Amino acid sequence: MKVSYITSLAFIYTHFFSDMAITADHIKDKLIKELAAVHVDVEDTSQNRCAASFKVLVVSPQFEGKQLLQRHRMVNTCLADELKEIHAFEQKTLTPEQWEKQKAQ
Amino acid sequence: MHSSLLVPADSNQRLKKLINAAPCMLFMKGSAQDPRCGFSRQIVALLKTHGIQFSSFDILSDEEVRQGLKAYSNWPTYPQLYANGELVGGLDIVKELAESGELENTCPKAVTLEHRLKTVINKSSVMLFMKGNKEGARCGFSRQTLELLNDTGNAWWCSKKGRARVTDEIRATIIDHVINHGL
């Protein structure tokens, strides 16, 4: 009985507390995995505000031929769960070609 | 399944109406005069700098709209800008449109008084700004001018379908324009 008590405590702990911290790495991994991103910058801007805030740069060939709104929707869909918790979110979406051009400037 | 199906039908109607309340609608935190968040403040500043005519709705004042619109448009954040009933996007997108010069094409520009006057003055090769209209002048000088023009057989046109109401502002601007630029 003591074992099951500890097990349920452990379950409650991991279930509630591990989901709460959205990290920059977590966001980066998701974007790479789901959008085949070739480059991702995630800046945690939470220190400027009182809650989880991020600024991301996503470079992906999947953005080719897509309008701005569509690209942003792709990112929003990828991070749908996270965005429910995130307070402030900024994003920039580029194709690999646009990324190279920007770097050259 | 689109998430707008999860919003009750009459709520959808209300949101649709709100989105179409003006050619350019901004859903933001706070009002255009008093924004309550950095992103909302930035987007208002951008629109004003580019002379974009817009109306705004404070989503902080209405929780139903605040949550409902996110589901309706499948867009998770504010501010949200709509042009002619369609979502343009948030601050990031509006920033990029402003940089590329596309913002003016997406949203209607505010029509300045000077622009309105220029349009009206040039409506016809001869334009008479008078009191009353062609059918009935409302002052002696206007009546005399009417008669003069009619006698000379000039083809002319009276603005606003014959019911031009010259406000003090327009009157002052016309006088200023004539003095500084000539007719």
Coordinates of C-alpha atoms in Angstrom, one line a residue:
Chain A
M1 CA 0.0 0.0 0.0
K2 CA 2.9 2.3 0.8
V3 CA 4.4 1.5 -2.6
S4 CA 1.3 2.5 -4.5
Y5 CA 1.0 5.7 -2.5
I6 CA 4.5 6.7 -3.6
T7 CA 3.8 5.6 -7.1
S8 CA 0.8 7.8 -7.4
L9 CA 2.7 10.7 -5.9
A10 CA 5.4 10.2 -8.4
F11 CA 2.8 10.1 -11.2
I12 CA 1.2 13.3 -10.0
Y13 CA 4.5 15.0 -9.7
T14 CA 5.7 14.1 -13.2
H15 CA 2.4 14.6 -14.8
F16 CA 1.9 18.1 -13.5
F17 CA 5.3 19.5 -13.2
S18 CA 7.2 18.1 -16.1
D19 CA 4.6 19.5 -18.6
M20 CA 4.7 23.0 -17.2
A21 CA 8.2 24.0 -18.2
I22 CA 8.2 24.8 -22.0
T23 CA 11.9 25.1 -22.8
A24 CA 13.6 26.7 -25.8
D25 CA 15.1 23.3 -26.6
H26 CA 11.7 21.6 -26.6
I27 CA 10.4 24.2 -29.1
K28 CA 13.5 23.9 -31.2
D29 CA 13.3 20.1 -31.4
K30 CA 9.6 20.1 -32.3
L31 CA 10.1 22.6 -35.1
I32 CA 13.0 20.7 -36.5
K33 CA 11.1 17.4 -36.3
E34 CA 7.7 18.6 -37.7
L35 CA 8.7 21.2 -40.2
A36 CA 12.0 19.7 -41.4
A37 CA 13.7 23.0 -40.4
V38 CA 17.3 23.3 -41.5
H39 CA 17.9 26.1 -39.0
V40 CA 16.0 27.2 -35.9
D41 CA 16.8 30.0 -33.4
V42 CA 14.7 30.1 -30.3
E43 CA 15.1 33.0 -27.9
D44 CA 13.5 32.8 -24.5
T45 CA 12.2 36.3 -24.0
S46 CA 10.5 35.4 -20.7
Q47 CA 12.8 37.6 -18.6
N48 CA 11.2 40.6 -20.3
R49 CA 7.8 39.6 -19.2
C50 CA 6.2 37.7 -16.4
A51 CA 5.3 34.5 -18.3
A52 CA 6.7 32.1 -20.9
S53 CA 7.6 34.1 -24.0
F54 CA 9.6 33.1 -27.1
K55 CA 10.9 34.5 -30.3
V56 CA 11.7 32.0 -33.0
L57 CA 13.4 32.0 -36.4
V58 CA 12.5 29.0 -38.5
V59 CA 14.2 28.2 -41.8
S60 CA 12.5 25.4 -43.8
P61 CA 12.2 24.3 -47.4
Q62 CA 8.5 23.5 -46.5
F63 CA 7.9 27.3 -46.6
E64 CA 8.7 27.4 -50.3
G65 CA 5.8 28.9 -52.3
K66 CA 3.8 29.6 -49.2
Q67 CA 2.4 33.0 -48.2
L68 CA 3.3 34.6 -44.9
L69 CA 0.0 33.7 -43.3
Q70 CA 0.3 30.1 -44.4
R71 CA 3.8 29.8 -43.0
H72 CA 2.9 31.2 -39.7
R73 CA -0.1 28.9 -39.5
M74 CA 2.3 25.9 -40.1
V75 CA 4.4 27.0 -37.1
N76 CA 1.2 27.7 -35.0
T77 CA 0.0 24.2 -35.8
C78 CA 3.3 22.6 -34.9
L79 CA 3.3 24.5 -31.5
A80 CA -0.4 24.3 -30.9
D81 CA -0.1 22.8 -27.4
E82 CA 2.7 25.1 -26.4
L83 CA 1.0 28.2 -27.6
K84 CA -1.8 27.6 -25.2
E85 CA 0.7 28.2 -22.4
I86 CA 3.0 30.7 -24.0
H87 CA 2.1 34.3 -23.2
A88 CA 3.9 36.2 -25.9
F89 CA 5.2 34.7 -29.2
E90 CA 7.1 36.2 -32.1
Q91 CA 8.1 34.3 -35.2
K92 CA 10.0 34.8 -38.4
T93 CA 9.7 32.2 -41.2
L94 CA 12.2 31.9 -44.1
T95 CA 13.0 29.5 -46.9
P96 CA 16.6 28.3 -47.0
E97 CA 17.2 30.7 -50.0
Q98 CA 15.8 33.7 -48.1
W99 CA 18.0 32.7 -45.1
E100 CA 21.1 32.7 -47.2
K101 CA 20.3 36.1 -48.7
Q102 CA 19.7 37.5 -45.3
K103 CA 23.0 36.2 -44.0
A104 CA 24.8 37.7 -46.9
Q105 CA 23.5 41.2 -46.1
Chain B
M1 CA -12.4 19.5 -38.6
H2 CA -12.1 23.2 -38.5
S3 CA -12.2 24.6 -35.0
S4 CA -14.8 27.2 -36.0
L5 CA -17.3 24.3 -35.9
L6 CA -16.7 24.0 -32.2
V7 CA -18.0 27.5 -31.6
P8 CA -21.8 27.9 -31.2
A9 CA -23.5 29.1 -34.4
D10 CA -24.8 32.4 -33.1
S11 CA -21.4 33.1 -31.6
N12 CA -19.9 32.6 -35.1
Q13 CA -22.4 35.1 -36.5
R14 CA -21.4 37.7 -34.0
L15 CA -17.7 37.2 -34.7
K16 CA -18.3 37.3 -38.4
K17 CA -20.1 40.6 -38.0
L18 CA -17.4 42.0 -35.8
I19 CA -14.6 41.0 -38.2
N20 CA -16.6 42.8 -41.0
A21 CA -17.5 45.8 -38.9
A22 CA -14.9 47.9 -40.8
P23 CA -12.8 47.3 -44.0
C24 CA -9.8 47.1 -41.7
M25 CA -10.4 45.6 -38.2
L26 CA -7.8 45.3 -35.5
F27 CA -8.5 43.0 -32.5
M28 CA -6.1 44.1 -29.8
K29 CA -5.4 44.4 -26.1
G30 CA -6.7 47.8 -25.0
S31 CA -7.8 50.5 -27.3
A32 CA -6.0 52.2 -30.2
Q33 CA -5.6 55.3 -28.0
D34 CA -4.5 53.2 -25.0
P35 CA -2.9 49.9 -25.9
R36 CA -2.4 47.4 -23.1
C37 CA 0.4 45.3 -24.5
G38 CA 3.6 45.8 -26.3
F39 CA 2.6 44.0 -29.5
S40 CA -0.7 45.8 -29.7
R41 CA 1.1 49.1 -29.2
Q42 CA 3.5 48.3 -31.9
I43 CA 0.9 47.3 -34.4
V44 CA -1.1 50.4 -33.8
A45 CA 2.0 52.6 -34.3
L46 CA 2.8 50.7 -37.6
L47 CA -0.7 51.2 -39.0
K48 CA -0.7 54.9 -38.1
T49 CA 2.7 55.5 -39.6
H50 CA 1.5 54.0 -42.9
G51 CA -1.7 56.0 -42.9
I52 CA -3.9 52.9 -42.6
Q53 CA -7.5 53.5 -41.8
F54 CA -8.7 51.0 -39.2
S55 CA -11.1 50.3 -36.4
S56 CA -10.2 48.4 -33.3
F57 CA -11.8 46.1 -30.8
D58 CA -10.5 45.6 -27.2
I59 CA -10.5 41.9 -26.6
L60 CA -9.7 42.5 -23.0
S61 CA -13.3 43.9 -22.7
D62 CA -15.0 40.8 -23.9
E63 CA -13.8 37.3 -22.9
E64 CA -16.3 35.6 -25.3
V65 CA -14.8 37.3 -28.3
R66 CA -11.3 36.9 -26.9
Q67 CA -11.5 33.1 -26.8
G68 CA -14.1 32.7 -29.6
L69 CA -12.1 34.6 -32.2
K70 CA -9.0 32.4 -31.6
A71 CA -11.0 29.3 -32.4
Y72 CA -13.0 31.0 -35.2
S73 CA -9.9 32.1 -37.1
N74 CA -7.6 29.3 -35.8
W75 CA -5.1 31.9 -34.7
P76 CA -3.8 31.6 -31.2
T77 CA -2.6 35.1 -30.4
Y78 CA -3.4 38.8 -30.3
P79 CA -3.2 41.3 -31.9
Q80 CA -5.1 40.1 -35.0
L81 CA -5.6 42.3 -38.1
Y82 CA -8.4 41.7 -40.6
A83 CA -8.8 43.3 -44.0
N84 CA -12.1 43.0 -45.8
G85 CA -13.2 40.2 -43.5
E86 CA -10.0 38.2 -43.9
L87 CA -7.2 37.5 -41.5
V88 CA -4.0 39.3 -42.4
G89 CA -2.1 38.1 -39.4
G90 CA -0.4 39.3 -36.3
L91 CA 2.3 41.9 -35.6
D92 CA 5.1 39.8 -37.3
I93 CA 3.2 39.6 -40.6
V94 CA 2.1 43.3 -40.5
K95 CA 5.8 44.2 -39.8
E96 CA 6.9 42.3 -42.9
L97 CA 4.2 43.7 -45.1
A98 CA 5.2 47.2 -44.0
E99 CA 8.8 46.5 -44.8
S100 CA 8.0 45.1 -48.3
G101 CA 5.6 48.0 -49.0
E102 CA 2.6 45.6 -49.3
L103 CA 0.7 46.9 -46.3
E104 CA -0.9 49.7 -48.3
N105 CA -2.2 47.2 -50.8
T106 CA -3.6 45.0 -48.1
C107 CA -5.4 47.6 -46.1
P108 CA -7.3 50.7 -47.1
K109 CA -5.5 54.0 -46.5
A110 CA -7.1 56.8 -44.5
V111 CA -8.3 59.4 -47.0
T112 CA -7.0 62.8 -46.0
L113 CA -8.9 66.0 -46.4
E114 CA -6.4 67.3 -48.9
H115 CA -6.9 64.1 -51.0
R116 CA -10.7 64.5 -50.9
L117 CA -10.4 68.2 -51.9
K118 CA -8.0 67.4 -54.7
T119 CA -10.4 64.7 -56.0
V120 CA -13.4 67.0 -55.9
I121 CA -11.7 70.0 -57.3
N122 CA -10.6 68.0 -60.3
K123 CA -13.9 66.3 -60.9
S124 CA -14.6 68.4 -63.9
S125 CA -12.7 71.0 -65.9
V126 CA -14.9 73.6 -64.4
M127 CA -16.0 73.2 -60.8
L128 CA -18.3 75.5 -58.8
F129 CA -18.3 75.5 -55.1
M130 CA -21.5 77.2 -54.1
K131 CA -24.2 77.5 -51.6
G132 CA -27.1 75.3 -52.8
N133 CA -27.1 73.5 -56.1
K134 CA -27.7 74.0 -59.8
E135 CA -31.4 73.8 -59.4
G136 CA -31.6 76.2 -56.6
A137 CA -28.9 78.6 -55.3
R138 CA -29.0 79.5 -51.7
C139 CA -27.4 82.9 -51.8
G140 CA -27.2 85.9 -54.0
F141 CA -23.6 85.5 -55.1
S142 CA -24.1 81.8 -55.9
R143 CA -27.2 82.6 -57.9
Q144 CA -25.4 85.3 -59.9
T145 CA -22.4 83.0 -60.6
L146 CA -24.9 80.3 -61.7
E147 CA -26.5 82.6 -64.1
L148 CA -23.1 83.7 -65.5
L149 CA -22.0 80.2 -66.1
N150 CA -25.3 79.1 -67.6
D151 CA -25.1 82.1 -70.0
T152 CA -21.6 81.3 -71.2
G153 CA -22.8 77.8 -72.0
N154 CA -20.0 76.2 -70.0
A155 CA -20.5 72.5 -69.2
W156 CA -20.0 72.3 -65.5
W157 CA -20.7 70.0 -62.6
C158 CA -21.6 70.6 -59.0
S159 CA -20.1 68.2 -56.6
K160 CA -21.9 65.6 -54.5
K161 CA -24.9 65.3 -56.7
G162 CA -25.8 68.9 -56.2
R163 CA -25.8 68.9 -52.5
A164 CA -22.3 70.2 -51.7
R165 CA -22.2 71.4 -48.1
V166 CA -19.1 73.5 -47.7
T167 CA -18.0 73.2 -44.1
D168 CA -15.9 75.7 -42.4
E169 CA -12.9 73.4 -42.6
I170 CA -13.3 72.9 -46.4
R171 CA -13.9 76.6 -46.9
A172 CA -10.7 77.6 -45.0
T173 CA -8.7 74.9 -46.9
I174 CA -9.9 76.1 -50.3
I175 CA -9.1 79.7 -49.5
D176 CA -5.6 78.6 -48.3
H177 CA -5.2 76.4 -51.4
V178 CA -6.1 79.2 -53.8
I179 CA -3.9 81.7 -52.0
N180 CA -0.9 79.4 -52.0
H181 CA -1.3 77.4 -55.2
G182 CA -3.6 79.4 -57.4
L183 CA -6.7 77.8 -58.9

